[in-house]
Tab-separated table of C-alpha atoms in Angstrom:
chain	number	residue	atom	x	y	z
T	5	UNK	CA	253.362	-108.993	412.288
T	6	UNK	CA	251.675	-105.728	412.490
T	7	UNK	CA	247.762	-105.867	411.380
T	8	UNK	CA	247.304	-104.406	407.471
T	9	UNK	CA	243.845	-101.852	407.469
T	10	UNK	CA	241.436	-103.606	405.398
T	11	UNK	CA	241.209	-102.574	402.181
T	12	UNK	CA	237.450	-102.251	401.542
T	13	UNK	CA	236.341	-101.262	398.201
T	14	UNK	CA	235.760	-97.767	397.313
T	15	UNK	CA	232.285	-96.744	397.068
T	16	UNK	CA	231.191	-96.012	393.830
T	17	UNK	CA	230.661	-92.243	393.648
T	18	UNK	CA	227.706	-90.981	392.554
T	19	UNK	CA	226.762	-90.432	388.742
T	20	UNK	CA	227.552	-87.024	387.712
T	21	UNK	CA	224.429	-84.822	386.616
T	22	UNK	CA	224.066	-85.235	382.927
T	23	UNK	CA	223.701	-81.928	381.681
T	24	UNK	CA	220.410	-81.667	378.995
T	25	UNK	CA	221.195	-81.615	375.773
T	26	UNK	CA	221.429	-77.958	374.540
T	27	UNK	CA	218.615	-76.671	372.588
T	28	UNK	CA	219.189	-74.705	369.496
T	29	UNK	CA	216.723	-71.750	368.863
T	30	UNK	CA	214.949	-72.050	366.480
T	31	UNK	CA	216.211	-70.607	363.338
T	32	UNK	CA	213.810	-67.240	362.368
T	33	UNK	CA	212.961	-67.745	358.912
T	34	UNK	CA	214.608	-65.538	356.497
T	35	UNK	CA	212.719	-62.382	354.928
T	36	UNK	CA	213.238	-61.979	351.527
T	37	UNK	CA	214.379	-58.001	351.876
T	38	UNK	CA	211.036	-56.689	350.492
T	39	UNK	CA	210.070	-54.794	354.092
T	40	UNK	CA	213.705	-53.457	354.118
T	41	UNK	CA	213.741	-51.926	351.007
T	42	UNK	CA	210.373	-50.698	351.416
T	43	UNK	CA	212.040	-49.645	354.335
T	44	UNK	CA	214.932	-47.916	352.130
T	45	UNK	CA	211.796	-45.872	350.170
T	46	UNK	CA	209.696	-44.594	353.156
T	47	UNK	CA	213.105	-43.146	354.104
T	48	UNK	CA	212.921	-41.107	351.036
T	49	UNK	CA	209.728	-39.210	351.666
T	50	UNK	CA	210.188	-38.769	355.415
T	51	UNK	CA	211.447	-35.371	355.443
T	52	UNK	CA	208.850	-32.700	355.455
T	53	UNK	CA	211.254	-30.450	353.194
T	54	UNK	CA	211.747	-33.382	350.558
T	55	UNK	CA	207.687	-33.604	350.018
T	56	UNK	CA	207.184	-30.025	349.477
T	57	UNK	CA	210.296	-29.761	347.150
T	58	UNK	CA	207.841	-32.845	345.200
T	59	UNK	CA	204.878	-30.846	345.549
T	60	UNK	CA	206.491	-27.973	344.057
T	61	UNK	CA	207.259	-29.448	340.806
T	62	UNK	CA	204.944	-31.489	340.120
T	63	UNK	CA	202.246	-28.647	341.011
T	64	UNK	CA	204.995	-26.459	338.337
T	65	UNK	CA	204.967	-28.983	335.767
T	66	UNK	CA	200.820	-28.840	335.462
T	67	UNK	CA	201.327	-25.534	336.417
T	68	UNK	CA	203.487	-24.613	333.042
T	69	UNK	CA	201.434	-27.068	330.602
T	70	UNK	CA	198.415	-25.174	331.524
T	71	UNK	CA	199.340	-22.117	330.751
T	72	UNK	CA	201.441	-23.284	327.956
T	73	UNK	CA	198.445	-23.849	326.020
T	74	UNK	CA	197.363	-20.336	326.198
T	75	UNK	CA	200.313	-19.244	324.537
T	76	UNK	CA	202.350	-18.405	328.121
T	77	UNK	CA	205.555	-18.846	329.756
T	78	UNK	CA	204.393	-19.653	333.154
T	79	UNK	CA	208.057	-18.499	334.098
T	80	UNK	CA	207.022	-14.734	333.284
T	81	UNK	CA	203.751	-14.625	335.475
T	82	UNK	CA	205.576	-14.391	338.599
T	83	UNK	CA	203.788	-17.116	340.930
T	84	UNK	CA	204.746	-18.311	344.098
T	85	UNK	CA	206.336	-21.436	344.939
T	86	UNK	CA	203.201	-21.546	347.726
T	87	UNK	CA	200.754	-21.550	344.801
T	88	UNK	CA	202.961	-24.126	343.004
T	89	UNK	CA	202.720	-26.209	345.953
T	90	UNK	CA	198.400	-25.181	346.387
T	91	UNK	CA	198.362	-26.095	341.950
T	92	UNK	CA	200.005	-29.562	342.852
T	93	UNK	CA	197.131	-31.765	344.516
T	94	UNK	CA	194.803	-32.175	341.426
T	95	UNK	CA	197.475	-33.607	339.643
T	96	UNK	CA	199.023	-35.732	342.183
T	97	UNK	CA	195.537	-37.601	343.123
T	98	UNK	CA	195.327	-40.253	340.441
T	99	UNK	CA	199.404	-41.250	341.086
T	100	UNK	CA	198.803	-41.063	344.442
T	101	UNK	CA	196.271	-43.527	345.245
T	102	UNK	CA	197.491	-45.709	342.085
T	103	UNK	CA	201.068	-46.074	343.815
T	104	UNK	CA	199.174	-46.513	347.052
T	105	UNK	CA	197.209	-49.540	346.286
T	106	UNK	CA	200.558	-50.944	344.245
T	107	UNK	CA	201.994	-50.294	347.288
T	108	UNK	CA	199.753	-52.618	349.237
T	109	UNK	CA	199.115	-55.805	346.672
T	110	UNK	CA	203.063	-55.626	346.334
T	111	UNK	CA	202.949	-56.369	350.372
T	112	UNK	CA	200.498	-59.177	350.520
T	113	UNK	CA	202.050	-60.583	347.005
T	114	UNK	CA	205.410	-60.890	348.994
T	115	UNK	CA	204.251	-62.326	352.271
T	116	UNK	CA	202.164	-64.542	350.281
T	117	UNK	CA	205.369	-65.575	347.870
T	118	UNK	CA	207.829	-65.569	350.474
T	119	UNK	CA	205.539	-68.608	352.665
T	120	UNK	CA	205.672	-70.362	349.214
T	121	UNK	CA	209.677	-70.009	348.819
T	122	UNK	CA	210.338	-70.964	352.144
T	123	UNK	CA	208.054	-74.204	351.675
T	124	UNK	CA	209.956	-74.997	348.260
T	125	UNK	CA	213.182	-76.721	347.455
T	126	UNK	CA	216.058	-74.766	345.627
T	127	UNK	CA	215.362	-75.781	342.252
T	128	UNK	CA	211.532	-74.420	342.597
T	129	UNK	CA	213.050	-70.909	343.748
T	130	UNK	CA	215.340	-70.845	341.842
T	131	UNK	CA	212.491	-70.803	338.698
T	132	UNK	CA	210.720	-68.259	340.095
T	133	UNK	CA	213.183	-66.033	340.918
T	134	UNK	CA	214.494	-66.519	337.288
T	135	UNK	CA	210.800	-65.945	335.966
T	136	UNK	CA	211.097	-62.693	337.746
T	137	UNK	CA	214.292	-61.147	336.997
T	138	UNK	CA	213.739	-62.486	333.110
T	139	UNK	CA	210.401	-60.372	333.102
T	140	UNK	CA	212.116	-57.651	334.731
T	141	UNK	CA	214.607	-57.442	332.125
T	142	UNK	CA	211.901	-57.604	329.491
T	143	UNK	CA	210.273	-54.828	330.631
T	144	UNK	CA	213.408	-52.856	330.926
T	145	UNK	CA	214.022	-53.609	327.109
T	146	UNK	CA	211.026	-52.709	326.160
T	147	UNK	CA	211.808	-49.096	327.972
T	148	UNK	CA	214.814	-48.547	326.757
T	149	UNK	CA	213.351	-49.258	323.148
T	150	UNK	CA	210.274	-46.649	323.664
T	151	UNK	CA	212.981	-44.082	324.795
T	152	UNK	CA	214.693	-44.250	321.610
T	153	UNK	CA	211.081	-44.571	319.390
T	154	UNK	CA	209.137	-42.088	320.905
T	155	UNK	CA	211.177	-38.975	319.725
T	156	UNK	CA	210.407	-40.178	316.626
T	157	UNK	CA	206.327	-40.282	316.694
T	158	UNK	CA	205.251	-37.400	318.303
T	159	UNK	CA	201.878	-38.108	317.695
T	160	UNK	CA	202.287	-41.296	319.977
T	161	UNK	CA	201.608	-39.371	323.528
T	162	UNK	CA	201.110	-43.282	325.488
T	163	UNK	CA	204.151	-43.639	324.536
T	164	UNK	CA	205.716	-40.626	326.964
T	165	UNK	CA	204.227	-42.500	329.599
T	166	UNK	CA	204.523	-46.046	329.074
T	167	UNK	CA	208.453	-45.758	328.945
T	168	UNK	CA	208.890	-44.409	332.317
T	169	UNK	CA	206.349	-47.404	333.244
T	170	UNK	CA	208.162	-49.955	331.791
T	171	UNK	CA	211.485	-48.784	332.990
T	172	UNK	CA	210.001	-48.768	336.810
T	173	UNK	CA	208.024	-51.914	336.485
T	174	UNK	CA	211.272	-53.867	335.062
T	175	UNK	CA	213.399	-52.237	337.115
T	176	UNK	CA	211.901	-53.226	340.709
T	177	UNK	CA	210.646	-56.472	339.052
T	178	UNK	CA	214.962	-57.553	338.530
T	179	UNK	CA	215.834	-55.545	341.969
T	180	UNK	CA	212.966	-57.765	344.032
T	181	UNK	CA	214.500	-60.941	342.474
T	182	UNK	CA	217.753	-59.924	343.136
T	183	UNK	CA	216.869	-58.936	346.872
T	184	UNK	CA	215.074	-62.537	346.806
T	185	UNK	CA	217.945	-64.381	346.015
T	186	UNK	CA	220.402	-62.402	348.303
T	187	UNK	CA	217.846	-63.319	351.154
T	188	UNK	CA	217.732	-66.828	350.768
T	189	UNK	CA	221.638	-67.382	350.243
T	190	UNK	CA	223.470	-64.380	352.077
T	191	UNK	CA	226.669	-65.764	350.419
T	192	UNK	CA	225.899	-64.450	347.225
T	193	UNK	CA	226.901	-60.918	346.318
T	194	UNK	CA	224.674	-58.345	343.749
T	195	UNK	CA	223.814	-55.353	346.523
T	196	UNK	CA	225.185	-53.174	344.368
T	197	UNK	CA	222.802	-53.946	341.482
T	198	UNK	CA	219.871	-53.851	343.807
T	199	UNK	CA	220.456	-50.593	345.180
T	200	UNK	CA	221.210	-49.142	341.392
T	201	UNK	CA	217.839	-50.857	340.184
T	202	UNK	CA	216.032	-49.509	343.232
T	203	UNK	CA	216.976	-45.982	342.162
T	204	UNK	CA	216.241	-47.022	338.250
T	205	UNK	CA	212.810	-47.798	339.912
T	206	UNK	CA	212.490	-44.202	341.805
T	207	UNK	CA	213.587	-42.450	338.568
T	208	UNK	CA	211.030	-43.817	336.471
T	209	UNK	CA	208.449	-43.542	339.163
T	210	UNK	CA	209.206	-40.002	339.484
T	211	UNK	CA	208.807	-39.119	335.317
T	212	UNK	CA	205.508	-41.050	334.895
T	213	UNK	CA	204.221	-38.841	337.487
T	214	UNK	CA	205.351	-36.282	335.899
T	215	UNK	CA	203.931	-37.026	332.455
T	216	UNK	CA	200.589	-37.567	334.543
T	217	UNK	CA	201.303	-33.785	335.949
T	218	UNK	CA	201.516	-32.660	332.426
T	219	UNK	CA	198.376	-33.979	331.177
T	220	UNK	CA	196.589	-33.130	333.910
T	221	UNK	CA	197.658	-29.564	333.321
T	222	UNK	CA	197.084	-29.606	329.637
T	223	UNK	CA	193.171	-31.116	330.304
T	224	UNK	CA	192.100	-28.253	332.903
T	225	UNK	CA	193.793	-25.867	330.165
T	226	UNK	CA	191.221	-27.389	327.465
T	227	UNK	CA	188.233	-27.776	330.199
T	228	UNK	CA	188.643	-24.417	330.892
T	229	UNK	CA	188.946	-23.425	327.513
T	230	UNK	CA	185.642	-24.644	325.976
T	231	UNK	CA	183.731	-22.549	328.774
T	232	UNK	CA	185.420	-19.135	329.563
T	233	UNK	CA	182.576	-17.164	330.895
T	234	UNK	CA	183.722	-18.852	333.980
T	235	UNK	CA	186.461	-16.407	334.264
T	236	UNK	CA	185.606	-12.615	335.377
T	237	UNK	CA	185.220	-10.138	332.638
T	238	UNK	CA	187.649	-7.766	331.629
T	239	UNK	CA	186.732	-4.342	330.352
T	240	UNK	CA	189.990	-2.732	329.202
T	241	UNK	CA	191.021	1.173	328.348
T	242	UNK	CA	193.881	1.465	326.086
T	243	UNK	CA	196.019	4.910	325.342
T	244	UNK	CA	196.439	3.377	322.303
T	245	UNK	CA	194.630	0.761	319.409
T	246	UNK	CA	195.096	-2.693	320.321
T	247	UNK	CA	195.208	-5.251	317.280
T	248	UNK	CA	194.064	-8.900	318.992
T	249	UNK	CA	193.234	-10.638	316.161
T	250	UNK	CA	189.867	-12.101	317.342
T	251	UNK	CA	186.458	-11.704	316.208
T	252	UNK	CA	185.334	-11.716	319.774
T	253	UNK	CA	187.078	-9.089	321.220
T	254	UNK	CA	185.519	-5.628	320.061
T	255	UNK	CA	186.148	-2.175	320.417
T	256	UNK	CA	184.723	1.428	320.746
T	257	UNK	CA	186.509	4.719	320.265
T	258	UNK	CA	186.344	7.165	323.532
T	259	UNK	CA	185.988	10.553	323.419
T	260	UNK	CA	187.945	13.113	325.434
T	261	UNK	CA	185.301	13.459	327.939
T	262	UNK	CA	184.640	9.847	328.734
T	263	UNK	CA	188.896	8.994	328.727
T	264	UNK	CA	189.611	12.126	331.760
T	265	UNK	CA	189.800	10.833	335.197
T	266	UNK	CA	190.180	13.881	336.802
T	267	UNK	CA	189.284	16.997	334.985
T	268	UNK	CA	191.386	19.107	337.477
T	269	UNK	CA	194.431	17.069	336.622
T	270	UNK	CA	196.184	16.669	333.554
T	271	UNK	CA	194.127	15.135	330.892
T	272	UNK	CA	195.347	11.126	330.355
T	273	UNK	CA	193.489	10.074	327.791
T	274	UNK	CA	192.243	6.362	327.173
T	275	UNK	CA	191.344	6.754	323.524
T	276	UNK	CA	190.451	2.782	322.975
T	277	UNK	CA	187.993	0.372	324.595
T	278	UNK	CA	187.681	-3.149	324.598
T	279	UNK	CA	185.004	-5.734	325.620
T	280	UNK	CA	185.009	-10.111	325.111
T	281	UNK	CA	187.981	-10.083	327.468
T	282	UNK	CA	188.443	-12.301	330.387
T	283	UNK	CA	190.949	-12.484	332.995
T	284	UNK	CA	193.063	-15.644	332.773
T	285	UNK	CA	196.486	-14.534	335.314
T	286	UNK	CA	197.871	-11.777	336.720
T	287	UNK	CA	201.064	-11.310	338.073
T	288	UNK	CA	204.047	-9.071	337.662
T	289	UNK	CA	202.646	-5.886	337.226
T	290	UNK	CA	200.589	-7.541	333.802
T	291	UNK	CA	197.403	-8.939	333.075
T	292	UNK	CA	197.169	-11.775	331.130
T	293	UNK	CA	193.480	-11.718	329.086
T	294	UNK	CA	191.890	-13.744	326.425
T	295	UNK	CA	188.524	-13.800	324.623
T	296	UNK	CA	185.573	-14.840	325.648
T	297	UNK	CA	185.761	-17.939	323.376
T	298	UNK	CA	188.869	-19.954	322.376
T	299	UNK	CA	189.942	-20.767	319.312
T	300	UNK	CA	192.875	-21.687	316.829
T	301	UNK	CA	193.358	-18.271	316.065
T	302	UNK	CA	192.339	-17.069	319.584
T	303	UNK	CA	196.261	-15.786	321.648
T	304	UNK	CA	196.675	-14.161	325.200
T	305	UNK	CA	197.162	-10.522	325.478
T	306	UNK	CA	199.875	-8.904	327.932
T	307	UNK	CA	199.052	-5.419	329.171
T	308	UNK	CA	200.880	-4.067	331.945
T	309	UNK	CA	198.881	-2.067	334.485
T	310	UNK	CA	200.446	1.278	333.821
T	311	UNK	CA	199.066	1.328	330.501
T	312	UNK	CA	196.027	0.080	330.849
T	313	UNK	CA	192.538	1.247	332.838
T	314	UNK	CA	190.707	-2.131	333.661
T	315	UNK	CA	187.358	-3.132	335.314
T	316	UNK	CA	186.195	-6.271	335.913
T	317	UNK	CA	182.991	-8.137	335.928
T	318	UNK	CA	182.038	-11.004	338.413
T	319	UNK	CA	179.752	-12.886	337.034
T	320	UNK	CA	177.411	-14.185	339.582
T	321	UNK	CA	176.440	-18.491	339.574
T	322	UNK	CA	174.050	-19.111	336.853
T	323	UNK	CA	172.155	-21.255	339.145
T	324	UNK	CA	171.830	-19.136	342.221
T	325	UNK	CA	170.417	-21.201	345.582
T	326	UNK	CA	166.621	-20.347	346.037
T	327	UNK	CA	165.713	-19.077	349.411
């Protein structure tokens, strides 16, 4: 009987290494889109060509309004888009540093709201968000109404600014709520509307600052109308009578000695000349002049240079420094 190996009981092996229970980062809490579509805007006004082309015409909007209330196509004088662009600043302050400090409470007010959100349950964000986009929508009515009323009262000029207004406000009031609710539930669609109420927004940005533009223009045109001796002073030889139509502006009748430039050359004669003129523009071979004082009746005259025999008078500062 042959001998059987003992069976001796298998050791127990040794416990397997429990692997640690896997940590899941931490989920980053969801923006609400604001900084991306601020984002979206800063890419607007990036390019250095894109600001001067603004520049431009908002500096040829006050530009024309200006010199539209002297009774001139600002097309006709000839100027340069780099004094379109040097006419723009004065008009672009205000807007500026208005947009600029909407900018910035618009920043805080989302951090600030978004906290809240994140801290609420859906029914609570769901009543903002709807408080938002309702308002938006308001507003926008309210534009849309203006842009049909004000055609209609001319005499109403808040009213060619407050319907631009109205149409931006609304429009990124119903685009942040929209942006809102895409961030807290990616599921839902509506990018479309957001990017088409974003550039609703941009529009109507862009024509209240240009209604701004205009009456800027139109106030330095009736600032510098109520004192014109700040202008130089135009005395102007004519070949023939001039009718102006202004009290201000007179004349005296030159003789043939006083109207020869050269006695050796042909005689040219300047029979007419005329005094109460200052120098508003020039440009394209013309002057553009206007009376000392302005009034209803008061109009720009046109001379060309050809015509004409002109000296000018620089007034020097009526309150000189004192040594």
């Amino acid at each position: 009987m042959t001998d059987r190996p003992a069976i001796t009981p298998s050791e127990p092996s040794a416990p397997e290494h429990e692997t640690p229970p896997r940590v899941e980062p931490r989920p980053i809490e969801p923006g609400l889109g604001f900084e991306k579509w601020m984002g979206f805007l800063s890419s607007f006004v990036a390019p250095l060509t894109l600001v001067t082309a603004l520049l431009f015409y908002f500096g040829y909007v006050s530009t024309r309004e200006f010199f539209r209330y002297f009774g001139v196509d600002v097309d006709i004088i000839g100027l340069s888009s780099q004094e379109f662009v040097m006419r723009s600043p004065g008009a672009l302050f205000i807007p500026v540093m208005v947009l600029t400090l909407l900018a910035a409470a618009a920043i805080l007010g989302h951090r600030a709201l978004r906290k809240w959100l994140l801290a609420q349950q859906r029914p609570a964000q769901r009543r903002v968000i709807g408080i938002l986009a309702w308002t938006g929508i308001g507003f926008i009515l309210a534009g849309l109404v203006l842009a049909f009323l004000v055609p209609f009262l001319p005499g109403w000029t808040y009213g060619q600014l407050l319907t631009p207004l109205f149409l931006a406000i609304g429009a990124g009031l119903a685009a942040y709520a929209s942006a809102t609710v895409r961030a807290l539930d990616p599921s839902s669609g509506g990018r479309g509307v957001v990017v088409l109420l974003v550039l609703v927004m941009i529009a109507g940005t862009f024509w209240s600052t240009a209604t701004i533009a205009q009456w800027w223009g139109l106030g330095q045109a009736r600032s510098l109308a109520a004192d014109l001796t700040t202008l130089p002073a135009v005395v102007l030889d004519t070949r023939e009578r001039l009718y102006p139509g202004n009290d201000d502006i007179t004349f005296q009748q030159l003789g043939d000695e006083a109207s020869v430039e050269d006695p050796a050359a042909a005689p040219q004669t300047f029979g007419y000349r005329y005094f109460g003129l200052r120098l508003l523009a020039q440009g394209g071979g013309r002057l553009y002049l206007v009376p000392d004082s302005w009034s209803p009746d008061a109009s720009t005259l046109v001379v060309p240079y050809d015509d004409v025999r002109v000296r000018f008078r620089f007034v020097p500062d009526a309150d000189p420094p004192t040594p």
